[in-house]
Amino acid sequence: MTETTNLGPVVRRRGGYTFDEMANAFREASKVLRKEYSLFSSLDGASSTIGEEKAKNKFIGIFHDWGVVPGLIWANRAFQDVNVTGTIKKAQVAPHSGTPASESDLLVAPPDELVLFDVLLPPHPETENLPLVKGTSVYEIFIALSYRGIFALCFMVQLYVGKVIGVGAFVMGMIILKVFQLSPTHNIDAKVIKSRKPPMDINRMIYMMYPYYQMFKSMLTSKGRKWLEDATLPKDLSQMPVLYMYGTDKRIMFHDYTSKKILEREHEEGTSKSNAIAVDNAGHWLYSDLQKFQFCFDCVVSFVNG
């Protein structure tokens, strides 16, 4: 399907995209950006060390909401493609695809740093000395499954039944979330959505729920679960520091409590420049002009320059 935007026509796949496909898209985009800004002095048979590349320019991945999932998958896979000597190596096989990489597969390095907004995934499975934290409550699990299930269902109805019925399902779903207080966010975030000019088309809003559909779909297949294995906090935060910022004015948080504690511990002990920062009087759209844009901006600048 084709959507007309202020940037011109945009082609969208009806069924959305898997997290694996989105992660690979980030990988391809990173190669273009690195080449565009000359982060590699030589790509023709040359081998550059990670330290040499970091000394030139920082390459930072910034992700929000469900974009954190493919963003971390890309970052972790890129890190895995770096050999033990610290030399960036040319991929012989496209990561996790089982197909040969083309000649245009340029050298790919992981991002130097990551900035994540309002969503934080579990720790890497090889992380040692995990802190003891409270587990996710039954209430939080119920809220999360409720709204994600409704969002996934709305997208499925639009995809398999039609747009008109999809809109009806969406309206009904929003009523259920509001009446039974199952929405994960509060009015502070609703105001951000309502302030959008021009207002977002309702069918586009429903289409943007495809990550929830893809999430449930991935969990039901062995291939999908394999993709999600890389959806974790980086293993080595000294090599790939993470700044995580989240709004506190929400019904539930969207972070893994263990990962949040790990980042806080990194900051407290000075193990890395990583940190987790709570932003009061802000919600899911904490970096919006209507919430805490300047505070978020200052924190990101401080992190990058630190």
Short mmCIF file of C-alpha atoms in Angstrom, two decimals:
data_model
loop_
_atom_site.label_atom_id
_atom_site.label_comp_id
_atom_site.label_asym_id
_atom_site.label_seq_id
_atom_site.Cartn_x
_atom_site.Cartn_y
_atom_site.Cartn_z
CA MET A 1 0.00 0.00 0.00
CA THR A 2 1.14 3.55 -0.66
CA GLU A 3 0.66 6.46 1.74
CA THR A 4 1.10 10.08 0.74
CA THR A 5 3.04 12.13 3.29
CA ASN A 6 4.65 15.55 3.39
CA LEU A 7 7.83 13.78 2.25
CA GLY A 8 6.10 12.22 -0.75
CA PRO A 9 4.64 8.75 -1.35
CA VAL A 10 5.70 6.05 1.10
CA VAL A 11 5.20 2.36 0.32
CA ARG A 12 4.19 0.21 3.28
CA ARG A 13 3.87 -3.55 3.46
CA ARG A 14 0.32 -4.49 4.43
CA GLY A 15 1.42 -6.92 7.10
CA GLY A 16 4.06 -4.67 8.59
CA TYR A 17 7.63 -5.80 9.20
CA THR A 18 9.26 -8.34 11.49
CA PHE A 19 11.74 -7.21 14.12
CA ASP A 20 14.42 -9.09 12.20
CA GLU A 21 13.64 -7.10 9.06
CA MET A 22 13.67 -3.83 10.97
CA ALA A 23 17.01 -4.69 12.59
CA ASN A 24 18.50 -5.46 9.18
CA ALA A 25 17.11 -2.16 7.89
CA PHE A 26 18.93 -0.35 10.72
CA ARG A 27 22.10 -2.20 9.73
CA GLU A 28 21.78 -1.06 6.11
CA ALA A 29 20.99 2.51 7.20
CA SER A 30 24.04 2.56 9.47
CA LYS A 31 26.26 1.55 6.57
CA VAL A 32 24.92 4.39 4.44
CA LEU A 33 25.37 6.91 7.24
CA ARG A 34 28.88 5.76 8.01
CA LYS A 35 29.84 6.04 4.38
CA GLU A 36 28.10 9.40 3.97
CA TYR A 37 29.93 10.95 6.91
CA SER A 38 33.24 9.27 6.12
CA LEU A 39 33.48 7.30 9.33
CA PHE A 40 35.65 4.85 7.43
CA SER A 41 38.81 6.24 5.87
CA SER A 42 39.14 3.26 3.55
CA LEU A 43 36.71 0.51 2.63
CA ASP A 44 38.67 -1.16 -0.14
CA GLY A 45 40.44 -4.03 1.55
CA ALA A 46 41.43 -1.96 4.56
CA SER A 47 40.92 -3.02 8.15
CA SER A 48 40.36 -0.37 10.80
CA THR A 49 40.40 -0.90 14.52
CA ILE A 50 37.38 -0.01 16.62
CA GLY A 51 39.51 2.52 18.53
CA GLU A 52 40.57 4.28 15.34
CA GLU A 53 36.98 4.65 14.20
CA LYS A 54 35.79 5.89 17.60
CA ALA A 55 38.52 8.51 17.60
CA LYS A 56 37.02 10.07 14.46
CA ASN A 57 33.30 10.36 15.16
CA LYS A 58 30.73 8.84 17.48
CA PHE A 59 27.94 6.79 15.98
CA ILE A 60 24.96 6.84 18.34
CA GLY A 61 21.73 4.87 18.14
CA ILE A 62 18.68 6.66 19.57
CA PHE A 63 15.44 4.70 19.91
CA HIS A 64 12.01 5.16 21.46
CA ASP A 65 9.08 2.85 22.21
CA TRP A 66 8.99 -0.38 20.14
CA GLY A 67 11.89 0.96 18.06
CA VAL A 68 14.07 -0.10 20.99
CA VAL A 69 13.48 -3.77 20.12
CA PRO A 70 14.94 -3.82 16.58
CA GLY A 71 17.42 -1.15 17.66
CA LEU A 72 18.94 -3.40 20.32
CA ILE A 73 18.80 -6.43 18.01
CA TRP A 74 20.84 -4.47 15.45
CA ALA A 75 23.30 -3.15 18.05
CA ASN A 76 23.90 -6.57 19.62
CA ARG A 77 24.34 -8.28 16.26
CA ALA A 78 26.75 -5.60 15.11
CA PHE A 79 28.73 -6.08 18.31
CA GLN A 80 28.82 -9.83 17.70
CA ASP A 81 30.28 -9.15 14.25
CA VAL A 82 33.35 -7.59 15.86
CA ASN A 83 36.10 -10.15 16.43
CA VAL A 84 37.97 -10.61 19.67
CA THR A 85 40.96 -8.50 18.56
CA GLY A 86 38.78 -5.42 18.21
CA THR A 87 39.05 -5.30 14.42
CA ILE A 88 35.97 -4.57 12.36
CA LYS A 89 35.49 -7.53 10.07
CA LYS A 90 33.58 -7.80 6.83
CA ALA A 91 30.54 -10.03 7.15
CA GLN A 92 30.68 -13.08 4.94
CA VAL A 93 27.10 -13.94 5.74
CA ALA A 94 24.24 -11.58 6.42
CA PRO A 95 23.56 -11.90 10.18
CA HIS A 96 21.02 -14.61 11.04
CA SER A 97 19.75 -14.80 7.46
CA GLY A 98 21.78 -17.75 6.21
CA THR A 99 22.29 -16.05 2.84
CA PRO A 100 25.57 -14.72 1.43
CA ALA A 101 26.15 -11.03 1.84
CA SER A 102 26.43 -8.96 -1.31
CA GLU A 103 29.54 -7.03 -2.37
CA SER A 104 27.81 -3.88 -1.17
CA ASP A 105 27.94 -5.26 2.37
CA LEU A 106 30.36 -2.68 3.75
CA LEU A 107 32.22 -2.99 7.01
CA VAL A 108 29.77 -2.61 9.88
CA ALA A 109 30.67 -1.58 13.41
CA PRO A 110 28.32 -1.43 16.38
CA PRO A 111 27.10 1.95 17.61
CA ASP A 112 29.43 3.62 20.08
CA GLU A 113 26.59 4.51 22.43
CA LEU A 114 22.85 4.00 22.76
CA VAL A 115 20.12 6.34 23.99
CA LEU A 116 16.81 4.62 24.80
CA PHE A 117 13.56 6.38 25.62
CA ASP A 118 10.90 4.78 27.81
CA VAL A 119 11.46 1.14 26.82
CA LEU A 120 14.23 -1.04 28.22
CA LEU A 121 14.65 -4.75 27.49
CA PRO A 122 16.04 -7.53 29.74
CA PRO A 123 19.77 -7.99 30.43
CA HIS A 124 22.01 -9.97 28.09
CA PRO A 125 21.85 -13.69 29.08
CA GLU A 126 25.60 -13.71 29.75
CA THR A 127 25.46 -10.76 32.14
CA GLU A 128 27.08 -11.64 35.46
CA ASN A 129 26.28 -10.44 38.99
CA LEU A 130 22.68 -9.56 38.30
CA PRO A 131 21.19 -7.25 40.96
CA LEU A 132 18.24 -8.34 43.04
CA VAL A 133 15.15 -6.31 42.21
CA LYS A 134 11.41 -6.61 42.59
CA GLY A 135 9.70 -8.64 39.91
CA THR A 136 7.02 -7.38 37.55
CA SER A 137 3.68 -7.38 39.37
CA VAL A 138 0.61 -9.28 38.23
CA TYR A 139 -1.11 -5.91 37.72
CA GLU A 140 1.65 -4.71 35.39
CA ILE A 141 1.57 -7.95 33.41
CA PHE A 142 -2.22 -7.73 33.09
CA ILE A 143 -2.12 -4.13 31.84
CA ALA A 144 0.68 -4.92 29.38
CA LEU A 145 -1.05 -7.96 27.92
CA SER A 146 -4.39 -6.13 27.73
CA TYR A 147 -3.34 -3.09 25.73
CA ARG A 148 -0.85 -4.99 23.57
CA GLY A 149 -3.44 -7.63 22.79
CA ILE A 150 -6.02 -5.00 21.83
CA PHE A 151 -3.51 -3.15 19.63
CA ALA A 152 -2.47 -6.39 17.91
CA LEU A 153 -6.13 -7.34 17.36
CA CYS A 154 -6.95 -3.92 15.84
CA PHE A 155 -4.13 -4.34 13.33
CA MET A 156 -5.23 -7.89 12.50
CA VAL A 157 -8.79 -6.75 11.83
CA GLN A 158 -7.54 -3.99 9.52
CA LEU A 159 -5.21 -6.42 7.77
CA TYR A 160 -7.53 -9.40 7.29
CA VAL A 161 -11.04 -7.87 7.35
CA GLY A 162 -10.80 -4.29 6.13
CA LYS A 163 -10.24 -0.69 7.10
CA VAL A 164 -13.84 0.14 8.02
CA ILE A 165 -14.21 -2.78 10.42
CA GLY A 166 -10.67 -2.06 11.63
CA VAL A 167 -11.69 1.45 12.65
CA GLY A 168 -14.68 0.01 14.49
CA ALA A 169 -12.44 -2.43 16.34
CA PHE A 170 -10.05 0.39 17.20
CA VAL A 171 -12.81 2.62 18.63
CA MET A 172 -14.19 -0.28 20.66
CA GLY A 173 -10.72 -1.15 21.90
CA MET A 174 -10.02 2.42 23.00
CA ILE A 175 -13.34 2.49 24.88
CA ILE A 176 -12.42 -0.71 26.70
CA LEU A 177 -9.00 0.62 27.63
CA LYS A 178 -10.47 3.87 28.96
CA VAL A 179 -13.48 2.45 30.82
CA PHE A 180 -11.51 -0.31 32.55
CA GLN A 181 -8.37 1.84 32.98
CA LEU A 182 -6.22 -0.57 31.03
CA SER A 183 -4.28 2.06 29.10
CA PRO A 184 -0.61 2.13 30.14
CA THR A 185 -0.42 5.91 29.81
CA HIS A 186 -2.20 8.91 31.31
CA ASN A 187 -3.70 12.15 29.97
CA ILE A 188 -0.27 13.78 29.80
CA ASP A 189 0.50 11.59 26.78
CA ALA A 190 -2.99 11.90 25.29
CA LYS A 191 -2.40 15.65 25.09
CA VAL A 192 0.71 15.07 22.99
CA ILE A 193 -1.21 12.92 20.52
CA LYS A 194 -4.05 15.45 20.31
CA SER A 195 -1.60 18.32 19.69
CA ARG A 196 -0.28 16.74 16.49
CA LYS A 197 -0.79 18.99 13.45
CA PRO A 198 -2.19 17.77 11.17
CA PRO A 199 -3.92 15.02 13.18
CA MET A 200 -2.76 11.50 12.40
CA ASP A 201 -5.07 9.54 10.12
CA ILE A 202 -6.84 6.86 12.16
CA ASN A 203 -6.01 4.13 9.63
CA ARG A 204 -2.34 5.03 9.82
CA MET A 205 -2.56 4.92 13.61
CA ILE A 206 -3.97 1.40 13.42
CA TYR A 207 -1.31 0.36 10.91
CA MET A 208 1.40 1.58 13.31
CA MET A 209 0.23 -1.11 15.75
CA TYR A 210 1.81 -3.83 13.62
CA PRO A 211 4.78 -4.26 16.02
CA TYR A 212 2.38 -5.66 18.61
CA TYR A 213 1.04 -8.12 16.05
CA GLN A 214 4.59 -9.03 15.08
CA MET A 215 5.56 -9.42 18.75
CA PHE A 216 2.86 -12.02 19.44
CA LYS A 217 3.54 -13.71 16.11
CA SER A 218 7.26 -13.95 16.87
CA MET A 219 6.62 -15.48 20.28
CA LEU A 220 4.57 -18.25 18.70
CA THR A 221 7.24 -19.48 16.29
CA SER A 222 10.74 -20.85 16.89
CA LYS A 223 12.11 -18.59 14.15
CA GLY A 224 10.53 -15.55 15.75
CA ARG A 225 11.86 -16.45 19.18
CA LYS A 226 15.31 -16.81 17.63
CA TRP A 227 15.10 -13.24 16.35
CA LEU A 228 14.18 -12.00 19.82
CA GLU A 229 17.24 -13.60 21.46
CA ASP A 230 19.27 -10.52 20.53
CA ALA A 231 16.65 -8.14 21.97
CA THR A 232 18.54 -7.45 25.20
CA LEU A 233 20.65 -4.86 26.92
CA PRO A 234 24.22 -4.93 25.50
CA LYS A 235 26.52 -7.43 27.19
CA ASP A 236 29.48 -5.04 27.55
CA LEU A 237 28.32 -1.62 28.69
CA SER A 238 31.89 -0.35 28.86
CA GLN A 239 32.12 -0.83 25.08
CA MET A 240 28.55 0.25 24.29
CA PRO A 241 27.22 2.54 27.07
CA VAL A 242 23.47 3.05 27.36
CA LEU A 243 21.51 6.07 28.56
CA TYR A 244 17.94 5.16 29.43
CA MET A 245 15.37 7.85 30.18
CA TYR A 246 11.76 7.21 31.15
CA GLY A 247 8.72 9.20 32.19
CA THR A 248 7.24 8.38 35.58
CA ASP A 249 3.69 9.63 34.90
CA LYS A 250 2.34 6.33 33.52
CA ARG A 251 0.12 3.54 34.79
CA ILE A 252 2.93 1.02 34.25
CA MET A 253 6.60 1.26 33.31
CA PHE A 254 7.96 -0.20 30.07
CA HIS A 255 11.33 -1.27 31.40
CA ASP A 256 12.88 -4.41 32.76
CA TYR A 257 13.64 -3.68 36.40
CA THR A 258 16.88 -5.67 36.40
CA SER A 259 18.25 -3.80 33.38
CA LYS A 260 17.28 -0.47 34.92
CA LYS A 261 19.14 -1.38 38.11
CA ILE A 262 22.19 -2.49 36.10
CA LEU A 263 22.39 0.91 34.40
CA GLU A 264 21.96 2.73 37.71
CA ARG A 265 24.70 0.57 39.23
CA GLU A 266 27.02 1.30 36.31
CA HIS A 267 26.56 5.01 36.97
CA GLU A 268 26.95 4.77 40.75
CA GLU A 269 30.09 2.62 40.57
CA GLY A 270 31.57 4.47 37.59
CA THR A 271 31.93 1.20 35.69
CA SER A 272 30.73 2.89 32.52
CA LYS A 273 28.98 6.12 31.54
CA SER A 274 25.67 4.25 31.39
CA ASN A 275 22.74 5.50 33.47
CA ALA A 276 19.00 5.28 33.94
CA ILE A 277 17.23 8.58 34.57
CA ALA A 278 13.66 8.97 35.78
CA VAL A 279 11.88 12.04 34.42
CA ASP A 280 9.10 13.31 36.67
CA ASN A 281 6.05 15.12 35.31
CA ALA A 282 6.55 13.32 32.00
CA GLY A 283 5.09 10.22 30.39
CA HIS A 284 5.78 8.03 27.39
CA TRP A 285 6.48 11.07 25.16
CA LEU A 286 8.88 12.57 27.70
CA TYR A 287 10.98 14.36 25.05
CA SER A 288 7.97 16.20 23.63
CA ASP A 289 7.83 20.00 23.74
CA LEU A 290 4.72 19.54 25.91
CA GLN A 291 6.64 17.50 28.46
CA LYS A 292 10.38 17.61 29.25
CA PHE A 293 12.16 18.27 25.96
CA GLN A 294 14.89 20.55 27.31
CA PHE A 295 15.72 18.27 30.24
CA CYS A 296 15.93 15.23 27.94
CA PHE A 297 18.04 17.16 25.44
CA ASP A 298 20.47 18.32 28.14
CA CYS A 299 20.82 14.79 29.52
CA VAL A 300 21.54 13.32 26.09
CA VAL A 301 24.13 16.03 25.32
CA SER A 302 25.80 15.47 28.69
CA PHE A 303 25.88 11.71 28.08
CA VAL A 304 27.32 12.01 24.58
CA ASN A 305 29.96 14.51 25.64
CA GLY A 306 30.81 12.65 28.84
#
